[in-house]
Structure formats: C-alpha cells, structure tokens
Amino acid sequence: MVTYLINRLLLSIVLIFFVTLIIFFTMRLLPGDPVLMLVTSNQAQEYSEEQLQHLRHEFGLDKPIVVQYVHWMGGVFHGDLGISILNHTPVIDELIRRFPISLHIGLLAFIVGNIIGIPAGIICAVRRGTWLDTVVTALANIGITVPQFWLGIIFMYVFGLYLKWLPIMGYTPPSEDFWYNTRQIIMPVVCLALFPVASMVRQVRSSMLEVMRQDYIRTAWSKGLIERKIIFRHALKNGLIPIITLAGMGITIIIGGSVFIETVFNIPGIGRLAANSVINQDYPYVQGITLVIAVTVILVNLAVDITYGWLDPRIRFR
Amino acid sequence: MKRIFYTCLGIILLFSLLLTSCAKETPTQSTAAEKPTASTPAPTLQPKYGGTLKMVLDFTPAPTLGWPPDYSGPATRVSQLCVESLLRSDFKGNTYPWLAESYTLAEDLKSVTLKLRKNVKFHDGTDFTAQAVKWNLDNQMAAKKAPYWTSVEIVDEYTIRINFSEWKNALIFELSDTSEGLGYMVSPTAFQKNGIDWMRQNPIGTGPFKFISFNKDVGFKTVKNQDYWIKGKPYLDGVEMTIIVDPSTRAAFVKAGGVDVVNTNTSKLAADLADMGFILKLTTNGTWNLMPDTNNPDSPWAKQKVREAAEYAIDREGIAKGLGWGFWQAPYQIPARGSAIYESDFSLSRKYNPERAKQLLAEAGYPDGFKTYINCYSAGLNKDAATAVQSYFIKVGLQAELDFPELAKYATYQKSGWQNGVLFAPLLTYGNFNEGIINYGPVSPLYPSWQRPPDFTSAFNASLISKTPDVKLIRLVTDTITKNALIIPIHETGGGYAVASYVMNMGWGERGMSAFLNWEDTWLNK
C-alpha cells in the first residue's frame, strides 16, 4: 500500500509537470500580447516600443520560453507563483484569497451531490418500474441537460428577487457572518450540485440494478434478510466502484461549472478569475490557477484509487 | 399511465421554455432618458449629513487606483473619491482651480505657475506642499505622459511652475481631472513607505473619502475623510461600490433594492432603470465611428467616393431608433451632441441613400462592390450595431466581414495599421476636444493607416496652439474630417448614472466627463 502510494505520488508529480508544461506553452502560443493587453487596459496610452520592451522585460516575457518556464517552476517550489501582468499583484495572494471560497462552495456541492444522488439512485434501483423511479429518473435527465448558468439566473430571480428568501448574490466570509454566508451559498451550491446529483442518480441506479441481479443477492433475499441489510451491506458496496469513479469526476465538473456560477452569483472565486485571466492573457494567473486545479484533481483521483482498495479487497496495491 | 405522465411533463417543459426564452421586450421610451437639459431650479434643500451611498458598477476598475501615471477611465471613476487633481474642468472644457488655489499662464505661454492651497493634507496625515506636487508631476514626466513639459520647479513651499517646450491649449486641461489627467495628487510618503505595487491598490490622496478596501470583482469601500480641506464636507459617511459584471445579476440586484446609484450607459439597462424609478443622468459623450485605411493607396477606402458611398449606405436613423432605446440620435458629425463644438445646424450630413451609395461606388470603379473588413473595438461594442453596418454594406455591394479581435490584437491595428478595411471604435468628446483627438494628430504614432491630409493637419495644428480652445478652429478640424469622410460616425455613445431620487447634488454634468461627480457635495435626502 505504501509503495503504491509513493508510486502514485511520483506519477502525480510527473502529471502536474506535464499539465503545467502544456498550459504554459499553450498560453504563449495564443495570438496577442499580454503587455499590449495591459497597455490597452489603461486606455489611450501611447507606449513607445521602448516602453513596451521595458514592460516585457519587467515581466520576463523577453526571455526564451524555456527559461521563462524554468524560472516560473523555480518560483513555484518557493511558493512564488509570479506577479500578475495586469494587476501587478502576487498571484499567490489572490489565490489564497479566492481558493477557499471556491473550495467552500465546491466541497458543499460535492457533498450535496453525493448525499442526494446516491440515496436517490438506490431508491430508483430498488423501486424500479414504479412511479418513483420514473419521476426521479426524469428529473435526473432534466438535471443533466439544464444549463447551470440558466438555472442560476432563474433561482436568482425566483428565490432572491421575487420571494426574497435568499440573498441574490455575493459571498460574505463565514467568519464575518456565518448565517448570511449560509443563505448566500444555497443557490450557487444547488446549481453546482445539480449535474453531479443527476449523473450520480443515473450511475447509482445502473450499478445497483446490475448488482441486484447477482446470484448472491438472490441468495440473500432467499435467506430472508431485510431489504435494508441487503442493499447497504451486500449490494451497495459492490456497486460503489463506478460510483466512486463518478464522484471523483464530479469534482472536475464542479470546478468547470464554478466559472459560470461564480459569474452569475458574483462570487470572487478562482473560477471567475480563471476565465478573466484567460481572456486577458494574464499568464501568471492562468498558470497558477491551472497548477492549483491540477493538484486538486490529481489528489482527488488518488483518493478515489485508494478507496477502490478499501471497497474491494480483491484489488491489491502493488 | 406512463404515456400520460411523459406527455404532461413534455408540455410543462415546453411551456416553461416558451415563458423564459421567447419573451421579447420592445424598447420602451423613457421620459427620463432625454437629452440632458438645464434642470429647473428646485426648492433649496439643506444638505443632510449621514448615510453610506451604495453604488453598482458594471466593470472592474483597473488596479491602478493610487498610481496616477497609470490612470485610465475605469480607474479614475473609482479613485476620484479619494484622489483629487490640481484643477477641475467643466463640460465645456473650461478649467478652474481645485487643489491649486489659482494658476497663471506666462505671457509667452511657455509655463504655468500654480499656487497651491494651504492646510490640505493627504489621507496619511502628510502635508500637501509643492514638494509633493513636484514629486507627482515628475512621475508623470518619467512615465512619458507629458511630452510637452520640460521641467517642474518649486518656486516656494506652496507654489510650483511647470515649463513647456511649446504651447498646446490642452496642456492646462491635462492638469484637470480627466480620465488620464496629469494633475492627480497622491502621497509621496505613502509611496516611499509601501512601494508602487501597494500604491496601485491603495489610493492615498486628499479627497473627501478615505480608502478602506478594494477587492477585485467584489467592490470598493471608502469612509468619510473627517479632515477634508473643505470644512463641513463631505456629507456622506462613506461610499461603497459593488462590482457586478453580469448584466442579469446586476439587474436583479438593483431591482431588489438598496442601491442608490447604478453606473450605466445608453442601453436597455438604462431604460429598465428608468422604469424602476431611477433618474437617469446620462450624457452623450461621443460617437462610434468607422475609420477607413485611407493611407493605403491600394485600398478602395483611399478613394473619397468610396467613403462617401459607405456613409450613404448606412441608415443611421434606423440604427439610432432600433438600438438606441430612446437615447440616441443619428450622428452626422463626430463631436458629441451637447458639447461645445457640436453644430446644431450641421450641413454636411450624408443621409441614408443606398442608390447614391451604389452610384458613387460605380463612379469610383467598383460597380460590383468589393470585399472588406470591419475590425471592431470590443470594449463597449454594441455588436448589433456592427452587424447592422455589415448588412447595410452588403446591400450596396460591399462584402464586409466582421472581425472582433481581442483588445491586444486590436492594439496592433492601432499601432501597426490595418489593411483594406475599417476600424469600428469610439471617439469620445472631451471638454477640450483636442485632448480627445490627439491620437489622430499628425505626429501621433497611432493609426498609421489613417491619412492626415494637408487641410486636416493645418486645421489640427492651428486648433492646438490657440491660447484657449477655439470652437471655430476645432470645428474646422471636425468639418475637415467629415467633408473628406475620413471618419464616418455610426451611432452615439453615452454614459452616466441612474440615480435614486433622494440622492442630491452629485454634480452630474458639471464636470468634464460624465463619469466625474462632486462627491464632496453629494448627500442623501432620506
């Protein structure tokens, strides 16, 4: 197990390296010049070529790309993710400010997605063919197709504006006002959790149906075990492997969805920062955010892989 | 049973889709959205102290709030609460003293001497003196923002002199509070203590409000400056600006209440805000125009008949009516409606006449039209207007392709030129019009693809060197542009604020640009 973990960690480091390499070079292949973007953001600045070169030198953009990458990776190992071209602020400061916000909402969406999705999927499987199965499956199909940003706007108008049940937008740190923060994040969390819930319902239903057909389940029924024991002690655990895989993938979906949700609900998270940074070609931000997301996804996948071994002792770690 | 269920579900879904997606709103005429006129005198009210004004912005200010050499429009709209300028200007381009008590232009127009107000302090408690002013002005020179300044001298503790290499009448205007004004004052002590990156995020000026915080994408907070140099002011306890970029979110937030001022432009949002009971304080501050590559001899646009044809091809009345939400009129000249140089009896209008357009194209040697590009400046662009221009062009045979380059790519057009096409971009009318069109001047390195013919160059230079802005000389410049169809105005642009009825004395319309307000005078009548 320890060997397996070490191997996976080493592999993760290699993966992170390749991801950052791809993003670093891809950003620089995009047309446009981030220094010109900075200049035009200051409107009507008549920068001479000399001044533009000076700016490029200030941000290290005049060096060869390989040198830039090595310099940046060197900074990463020291906790320095660079300076934003547009804002002249350390990237790490902004990430430290924003990442907990996205993590807070994303984690809650993940938990909600699984807490609702797994039981709902079990119910559908156990009550297959009934009106309950039909309704829940239909809702799941709708959940998969409905765009998150559209739903967010609908929620905002219905619950925020007309019913006035919840704040329309924004994010107040829980340390400042926990109850207000809780009310503020209900809508974004629900919108983010929708797709994971829907896809989880479908996957759990499918997995459970397959497991419920197995001989040992029939044996369990024959033995007279109660339904709850059959489902939770025998069926669910065997059907969990694809479910855990999906749960891990749900994290990436939540990260992707956070761009829209943070924009709609005006939440200052890293999703929104990522979108703005790509548009503005603010390389350091894009690189820093990509690194953070890559690390998060890789750690989640590692957790998923470890969970396999716990779920199914037949899987041995070598 | 299942069939009935799925049928009902399908009907419900279809109905909800229809409800939410297919409802079209038609432009509403808003009585509050008319051209700004002098307001009828209201009964005099005594200002009340107290209250925090809450404002919504639709943009994130550039992070240059406390570093004037990097100032731009979005930054100064926010930083004006905290940072003041040596002079102020009004809507007609007249300048008057502000942090400077007075200013005197030398007889030979080679220098200006400014006497500074005494007993003014920066927010960090340090004194506003000639040393501080020189430091600020030297920074502008170091950033190459003042090409006509030769030096800044300290005459005494509260007197400063700026020496010029040559006279341009925009030089005094530049010391006032424009978007990229050179006269903004921040604390040198704060800079020496904290450095430039800190200053960019922290505006430490002399203004009526002290900076508390700025969070990118969230908002900007200030609190009353208890030691403001105008005794008895400001009236407000503070000003808080919330940044909401998404239009749906912004509309919902404003509708929910609790917002006193919304920054807006002449658009549907303004019409909606008027319907919600806000009072619109908007000005037409410029025009969106087509700028053809007249300096490329191989380009069809180098021929005047082609440019005139393009003008005749576009139904500007239709664009104003269809896209202006009641705020626009069709522009046939470049100066903004309401500005000092706008001519109400303008006679050079080339009104919509597609047959005339085709005739001119044939005379120019393009009876079947030609292929061309419309390169659009994306910030603030009304894409429907760009599409409308394209469709009008196609009707007369100009096979126009729309391009929406990123700002960085657009900047390369401005600096390096463009081929066989037009730029579609705004031209704002500053109080001193020369300040607004300086980039189009003969010595500007920008827009190399745009020709400056001799009559334009001589009119431009003459307008620059008059002692004060001369409306007649500037009109000669704009008339030359229009006569030669060097720039083709398409639609108006404007902006300002939607203000709740209890917000008093914002001073909208009194300052040089619509975004600048008299924050020290503002109070809440509630």
Coordinates of N, CA, C and O in Angstrom, one line a residue, chain A residues 43-170:
Chain A
Q43 N -6.1 52.3 -21.4 CA -6.7 53.2 -22.4 C -5.9 54.4 -22.9 O -5.4 55.2 -22.1
A44 N -5.7 54.5 -24.1 CA -5.1 55.7 -24.8 C -3.7 55.9 -24.3 O -3.2 57.1 -24.3
Q45 N -3.0 54.9 -23.9 CA -1.6 55.1 -23.5 C -0.8 55.0 -24.8 O -0.8 54.0 -25.5
E46 N 0.0 56.0 -25.0 CA 0.9 55.9 -26.2 C 2.2 55.4 -25.8 O 3.2 56.1 -25.6
Y47 N 2.3 54.1 -25.6 CA 3.5 53.5 -25.2 C 4.4 53.3 -26.5 O 4.0 52.8 -27.5
S48 N 5.6 53.7 -26.3 CA 6.6 53.6 -27.3 C 7.1 52.1 -27.3 O 6.8 51.4 -26.3
E49 N 7.7 51.7 -28.4 CA 8.2 50.3 -28.5 C 9.2 50.1 -27.4 O 9.2 49.0 -26.8
E50 N 9.9 51.1 -27.0 CA 10.9 51.0 -25.9 C 10.2 50.7 -24.6 O 10.7 49.9 -23.8
Q51 N 9.1 51.4 -24.4 CA 8.4 51.2 -23.1 C 7.8 49.8 -23.1 O 7.8 49.2 -22.1
L52 N 7.3 49.4 -24.3 CA 6.7 48.0 -24.3 C 7.8 47.0 -24.0 O 7.5 46.0 -23.3
Q53 N 9.0 47.2 -24.6 CA 10.0 46.3 -24.3 C 10.4 46.2 -22.9 O 10.7 45.2 -22.3
H54 N 10.4 47.4 -22.3 CA 10.7 47.5 -20.9 C 9.7 46.7 -20.0 O 10.1 46.0 -19.1
L55 N 8.4 46.9 -20.4 CA 7.4 46.1 -19.7 C 7.6 44.6 -19.9 O 7.5 43.8 -19.0
R56 N 7.9 44.2 -21.1 CA 8.2 42.8 -21.4 C 9.3 42.3 -20.5 O 9.3 41.2 -20.0
H57 N 10.3 43.1 -20.4 CA 11.5 42.7 -19.6 C 11.1 42.6 -18.1 O 11.5 41.7 -17.4
E58 N 10.3 43.5 -17.7 CA 9.8 43.6 -16.3 C 9.1 42.3 -15.9 O 9.3 41.7 -14.9
F59 N 8.4 41.7 -16.9 CA 7.6 40.5 -16.6 C 8.4 39.3 -17.1 O 7.8 38.2 -17.1
G60 N 9.6 39.5 -17.6 CA 10.3 38.3 -18.0 C 9.9 37.7 -19.3 O 10.2 36.6 -19.7
L61 N 9.1 38.5 -20.1 CA 8.5 37.9 -21.3 C 9.4 38.0 -22.5 O 9.1 37.5 -23.6
D62 N 10.6 38.7 -22.3 CA 11.5 38.8 -23.4 C 12.5 37.6 -23.4 O 13.3 37.5 -24.3
K63 N 12.4 36.8 -22.4 CA 13.4 35.7 -22.3 C 12.8 34.5 -23.1 O 11.6 34.5 -23.4
P64 N 13.7 33.6 -23.5 CA 13.2 32.4 -24.2 C 12.1 31.6 -23.3 O 12.2 31.7 -22.1
I65 N 11.2 31.0 -24.0 CA 10.1 30.4 -23.3 C 10.6 29.3 -22.3 O 10.0 29.2 -21.2
V66 N 11.6 28.6 -22.7 CA 12.1 27.5 -21.8 C 12.6 28.2 -20.5 O 12.4 27.7 -19.4
V67 N 13.3 29.3 -20.7 CA 13.9 30.0 -19.5 C 12.8 30.5 -18.6 O 12.8 30.4 -17.4
Q68 N 11.7 31.0 -19.3 CA 10.6 31.5 -18.5 C 10.0 30.4 -17.7 O 9.6 30.6 -16.5
Y69 N 9.8 29.2 -18.3 CA 9.2 28.1 -17.6 C 10.1 27.7 -16.5 O 9.5 27.4 -15.3
V70 N 11.3 27.5 -16.7 CA 12.2 27.1 -15.6 C 12.2 28.1 -14.4 O 12.1 27.7 -13.3
H71 N 12.2 29.4 -14.8 CA 12.1 30.4 -13.8 C 10.8 30.3 -13.0 O 10.8 30.4 -11.8
W72 N 9.8 30.1 -13.7 CA 8.5 30.0 -13.0 C 8.4 28.8 -12.1 O 8.0 28.9 -11.0
M73 N 8.8 27.7 -12.6 CA 8.8 26.4 -11.8 C 9.7 26.6 -10.6 O 9.4 26.1 -9.5
G74 N 10.8 27.3 -10.8 CA 11.7 27.5 -9.6 C 10.9 28.3 -8.6 O 11.0 28.1 -7.4
G75 N 10.2 29.3 -9.0 CA 9.4 30.1 -8.1 C 8.3 29.3 -7.4 O 8.1 29.5 -6.2
V76 N 7.7 28.4 -8.1 CA 6.7 27.6 -7.6 C 7.2 26.8 -6.3 O 6.5 26.7 -5.3
F77 N 8.4 26.3 -6.5 CA 9.0 25.5 -5.3 C 9.2 26.4 -4.1 O 9.4 25.9 -3.0
H78 N 9.3 27.7 -4.4 CA 9.5 28.6 -3.2 C 8.2 29.3 -2.9 O 8.2 30.2 -2.1
G79 N 7.1 28.8 -3.4 CA 5.8 29.4 -3.1 C 5.5 30.7 -3.8 O 4.6 31.4 -3.5
D80 N 6.3 31.0 -4.8 CA 6.1 32.2 -5.6 C 5.5 31.9 -7.0 O 6.2 31.3 -7.8
L81 N 4.3 32.2 -7.2 CA 3.6 31.8 -8.5 C 3.7 33.0 -9.5 O 3.0 32.9 -10.5
G82 N 4.5 34.0 -9.2 CA 4.7 35.1 -10.2 C 3.8 36.3 -9.8 O 3.1 36.3 -8.8
I83 N 3.9 37.3 -10.7 CA 3.2 38.5 -10.5 C 2.2 38.7 -11.7 O 2.6 38.5 -12.8
S84 N 1.0 39.1 -11.4 CA 0.0 39.3 -12.4 C 0.5 40.4 -13.3 O 0.9 41.5 -12.9
I85 N 0.4 40.2 -14.6 CA 0.7 41.2 -15.6 C -0.2 42.4 -15.5 O 0.2 43.5 -15.6
L86 N -1.5 42.1 -15.4 CA -2.5 43.1 -15.4 C -2.6 43.9 -14.1 O -2.8 45.1 -14.1
N87 N -2.4 43.1 -13.0 CA -2.7 43.8 -11.7 C -1.4 44.1 -10.9 O -1.5 44.8 -9.9
H88 N -0.3 43.6 -11.4 CA 1.0 43.8 -10.6 C 0.9 43.3 -9.2 O 1.5 43.8 -8.3
T89 N 0.1 42.3 -9.0 CA -0.1 41.8 -7.6 C 0.4 40.3 -7.6 O 0.3 39.6 -8.6
P90 N 1.0 39.8 -6.5 CA 1.4 38.4 -6.5 C 0.2 37.5 -6.7 O -0.8 37.6 -6.1
V91 N 0.4 36.5 -7.6 CA -0.6 35.6 -7.9 C -1.0 34.8 -6.7 O -2.2 34.5 -6.4
I92 N 0.0 34.4 -5.8 CA -0.3 33.6 -4.7 C -1.3 34.3 -3.7 O -2.2 33.7 -3.1
D93 N -1.2 35.6 -3.6 CA -2.1 36.4 -2.7 C -3.5 36.2 -3.2 O -4.4 36.0 -2.3
E94 N -3.7 36.4 -4.4 CA -5.1 36.3 -5.0 C -5.6 34.9 -4.9 O -6.8 34.7 -4.5
L95 N -4.8 33.9 -5.1 CA -5.2 32.5 -5.0 C -5.6 32.2 -3.6 O -6.6 31.5 -3.3
I96 N -4.8 32.7 -2.6 CA -5.1 32.4 -1.2 C -6.4 33.0 -0.8 O -7.1 32.5 0.0
R97 N -6.7 34.2 -1.4 CA -7.9 34.8 -1.1 C -9.1 34.1 -1.7 O -10.2 34.0 -1.1
R98 N -9.0 33.6 -2.9 CA -10.1 33.1 -3.7 C -10.3 31.6 -3.6 O -11.4 31.1 -3.6
F99 N -9.2 30.9 -3.4 CA -9.4 29.4 -3.4 C -10.3 28.9 -2.3 O -11.1 28.0 -2.6
P100 N -10.1 29.4 -1.1 CA -11.0 28.9 -0.1 C -12.5 29.1 -0.4 O -13.4 28.3 0.0
I101 N -12.8 30.2 -1.1 CA -14.2 30.5 -1.5 C -14.7 29.4 -2.4 O -15.8 28.8 -2.2
S102 N -13.9 29.2 -3.5 CA -14.3 28.2 -4.4 C -14.3 26.8 -3.8 O -15.2 26.0 -4.1
L103 N -13.4 26.5 -2.9 CA -13.3 25.2 -2.2 C -14.6 25.0 -1.3 O -15.2 24.0 -1.3
H104 N -14.9 26.1 -0.6 CA -16.1 26.0 0.2 C -17.3 25.6 -0.5 O -18.1 24.7 -0.2
I105 N -17.6 26.4 -1.6 CA -18.8 26.1 -2.4 C -18.7 24.8 -3.2 O -19.6 24.0 -3.2
G106 N -17.5 24.5 -3.7 CA -17.4 23.3 -4.5 C -17.5 22.1 -3.6 O -18.1 21.1 -4.0
L107 N -16.9 22.1 -2.4 CA -17.0 21.0 -1.5 C -18.4 20.7 -1.1 O -18.9 19.6 -1.0
L108 N -19.1 21.8 -0.8 CA -20.5 21.6 -0.4 C -21.3 21.0 -1.5 O -22.2 20.2 -1.3
A109 N -21.1 21.5 -2.7 CA -21.8 21.0 -3.9 C -21.5 19.5 -4.1 O -22.3 18.7 -4.4
F110 N -20.2 19.2 -3.8 CA -19.8 17.8 -3.9 C -20.5 16.9 -2.9 O -21.1 15.8 -3.2
I111 N -20.6 17.4 -1.7 CA -21.2 16.6 -0.6 C -22.7 16.5 -0.9 O -23.3 15.4 -0.8
V112 N -23.3 17.6 -1.2 CA -24.8 17.6 -1.5 C -25.0 16.7 -2.7 O -26.0 15.9 -2.7
G113 N -24.2 16.7 -3.7 CA -24.4 15.9 -4.9 C -24.4 14.4 -4.5 O -25.2 13.6 -5.0
N114 N -23.5 14.0 -3.6 CA -23.4 12.6 -3.3 C -24.5 12.2 -2.2 O -25.0 11.1 -2.3
I115 N -24.7 13.1 -1.3 CA -25.7 12.8 -0.3 C -27.1 12.6 -0.9 O -27.9 11.8 -0.4
I116 N -27.4 13.4 -1.9 CA -28.7 13.3 -2.6 C -28.7 12.2 -3.7 O -29.6 11.4 -3.8
G117 N -27.6 12.2 -4.4 CA -27.5 11.4 -5.6 C -27.5 9.9 -5.3 O -28.2 9.1 -5.9
I118 N -26.7 9.5 -4.3 CA -26.6 8.1 -4.0 C -27.9 7.5 -3.5 O -28.4 6.5 -4.0
P119 N -28.5 8.1 -2.4 CA -29.8 7.5 -2.0 C -30.9 7.5 -3.1 O -31.6 6.6 -3.2
A120 N -30.9 8.6 -3.8 CA -31.9 8.7 -4.9 C -31.7 7.6 -5.9 O -32.7 7.0 -6.4
G121 N -30.5 7.3 -6.3 CA -30.2 6.3 -7.2 C -30.5 4.9 -6.7 O -31.1 4.1 -7.4
I122 N -30.3 4.7 -5.4 CA -30.7 3.4 -4.7 C -32.2 3.2 -4.8 O -32.7 2.1 -5.1
I123 N -32.9 4.3 -4.4 CA -34.4 4.2 -4.4 C -34.8 3.8 -5.8 O -35.7 3.0 -6.0
C124 N -34.3 4.5 -6.8 CA -34.7 4.2 -8.2 C -34.4 2.7 -8.5 O -35.3 2.1 -9.2
A125 N -33.3 2.2 -8.1 CA -33.0 0.9 -8.5 C -33.9 -0.1 -7.7 O -34.4 -1.1 -8.3
V126 N -34.1 0.2 -6.4 CA -34.9 -0.8 -5.6 C -36.3 -0.7 -6.0 O -37.0 -1.7 -6.0
R127 N -36.8 0.5 -6.4 CA -38.2 0.6 -6.8 C -38.3 0.8 -8.3 O -39.1 1.6 -8.8
R128 N -37.5 0.0 -9.0 CA -37.5 0.1 -10.4 C -38.9 -0.2 -11.0 O -39.6 -1.1 -10.6
G129 N -39.3 0.7 -12.0 CA -40.5 0.5 -12.6 C -41.7 1.2 -12.0 O -42.8 1.3 -12.6
T130 N -41.5 1.7 -10.8 CA -42.6 2.4 -10.1 C -42.6 3.9 -10.5 O -41.7 4.3 -11.2
W131 N -43.6 4.6 -10.0 CA -43.8 6.0 -10.4 C -42.6 6.8 -9.8 O -42.1 7.8 -10.4
L132 N -42.1 6.3 -8.7 CA -41.0 7.0 -8.0 C -39.7 6.9 -8.9 O -39.0 7.9 -9.1
D133 N -39.5 5.7 -9.4 CA -38.3 5.6 -10.3 C -38.5 6.4 -11.5 O -37.5 7.1 -12.0
T134 N -39.7 6.5 -12.1 CA -39.9 7.3 -13.3 C -39.7 8.8 -13.0 O -39.0 9.5 -13.8
V135 N -40.2 9.3 -11.9 CA -40.1 10.7 -11.6 C -38.7 11.1 -11.4 O -38.1 12.0 -11.9
V136 N -38.0 10.3 -10.6 CA -36.6 10.6 -10.2 C -35.7 10.5 -11.4 O -34.8 11.4 -11.7
T137 N -35.9 9.5 -12.2 CA -35.1 9.4 -13.5 C -35.3 10.5 -14.4 O -34.4 11.1 -15.0
A138 N -36.6 10.9 -14.5 CA -36.9 12.1 -15.4 C -36.2 13.3 -14.9 O -35.7 14.1 -15.7
L139 N -36.3 13.5 -13.6 CA -35.7 14.7 -13.0 C -34.2 14.7 -13.2 O -33.5 15.7 -13.5
A140 N -33.6 13.5 -13.1 CA -32.2 13.3 -13.3 C -31.8 13.7 -14.8 O -30.8 14.4 -15.0
N141 N -32.6 13.2 -15.7 CA -32.4 13.6 -17.1 C -32.5 15.1 -17.3 O -31.7 15.6 -18.1
I142 N -33.4 15.7 -16.7 CA -33.5 17.2 -16.8 C -32.3 17.8 -16.2 O -31.7 18.8 -16.7
G143 N -31.9 17.3 -15.0 CA -30.7 17.9 -14.3 C -29.5 17.8 -15.2 O -28.6 18.7 -15.1
I144 N -29.4 16.8 -16.0 CA -28.2 16.7 -16.8 C -28.2 17.7 -17.9 O -27.1 18.2 -18.4
T145 N -29.4 18.0 -18.4 CA -29.5 18.8 -19.6 C -29.6 20.3 -19.3 O -29.2 21.2 -20.1
V146 N -30.1 20.7 -18.1 CA -30.3 22.1 -17.8 C -29.0 22.8 -17.7 O -28.1 22.3 -16.9
P147 N -28.8 23.9 -18.3 CA -27.5 24.7 -18.1 C -27.5 25.3 -16.8 O -28.5 25.9 -16.3
Q148 N -26.3 25.2 -16.1 CA -26.2 25.7 -14.8 C -26.4 27.2 -14.7 O -27.1 27.7 -13.7
F149 N -25.9 27.9 -15.6 CA -26.0 29.4 -15.5 C -27.4 29.8 -15.7 O -27.9 30.8 -15.1
W150 N -28.2 29.1 -16.6 CA -29.6 29.5 -16.8 C -30.3 29.2 -15.5 O -31.2 30.0 -15.0
L151 N -30.1 28.1 -14.9 CA -30.7 27.7 -13.6 C -30.4 28.7 -12.5 O -31.2 29.2 -11.8
G152 N -29.1 29.2 -12.5 CA -28.7 30.2 -11.6 C -29.5 31.5 -11.7 O -29.9 32.0 -10.7
I153 N -29.7 31.9 -12.9 CA -30.4 33.1 -13.1 C -31.9 33.0 -12.7 O -32.5 33.8 -12.1
I154 N -32.5 31.8 -13.0 CA -33.8 31.5 -12.6 C -34.0 31.6 -11.1 O -34.9 32.2 -10.6
F155 N -33.1 30.9 -10.5 CA -33.1 30.8 -9.0 C -33.0 32.2 -8.4 O -33.7 32.6 -7.5
M156 N -32.0 33.0 -9.0 CA -31.8 34.3 -8.5 C -33.1 35.2 -8.5 O -33.4 35.9 -7.6
Y157 N -33.8 35.1 -9.7 CA -35.0 35.9 -9.8 C -36.1 35.3 -8.9 O -36.8 36.1 -8.3
V158 N -36.2 34.0 -8.9 CA -37.4 33.5 -8.1 C -37.1 33.6 -6.6 O -37.9 34.2 -5.9
F159 N -36.0 33.1 -6.1 CA -35.8 33.0 -4.7 C -35.2 34.3 -4.1 O -35.3 34.6 -3.0
G160 N -34.4 35.0 -5.0 CA -33.8 36.2 -4.5 C -34.6 37.4 -4.7 O -34.7 38.3 -3.7
L161 N -35.2 37.6 -5.8 CA -35.8 38.8 -6.2 C -37.3 38.8 -5.8 O -37.8 39.7 -5.1
Y162 N -38.0 37.8 -6.3 CA -39.5 37.8 -6.1 C -39.9 37.3 -4.7 O -40.7 37.9 -4.0
L163 N -39.3 36.1 -4.3 CA -39.7 35.6 -3.0 C -38.9 36.2 -1.9 O -39.3 36.2 -0.7
K164 N -37.7 36.7 -2.2 CA -36.9 37.4 -1.2 C -36.5 36.4 -0.1 O -36.3 36.8 1.0
W165 N -36.3 35.2 -0.4 CA -36.0 34.2 0.6 C -34.5 34.2 0.8 O -34.0 33.9 1.9
L166 N -33.7 34.4 -0.2 CA -32.3 34.3 -0.2 C -31.6 35.6 -0.8 O -32.2 36.2 -1.6
P167 N -30.4 35.9 -0.3 CA -29.7 37.0 -1.0 C -29.4 36.7 -2.5 O -29.2 35.5 -2.8
I168 N -29.4 37.7 -3.3 CA -29.3 37.5 -4.7 C -27.9 37.0 -5.1 O -27.8 36.2 -6.0
M169 N -26.9 37.6 -4.5 CA -25.6 37.3 -5.0 C -24.6 37.6 -3.9 O -25.0 38.2 -2.9
G170 N -23.3 37.4 -4.2 CA -22.3 37.8 -3.4 C -21.8 36.7 -2.5 O -22.3 35.6 -2.4

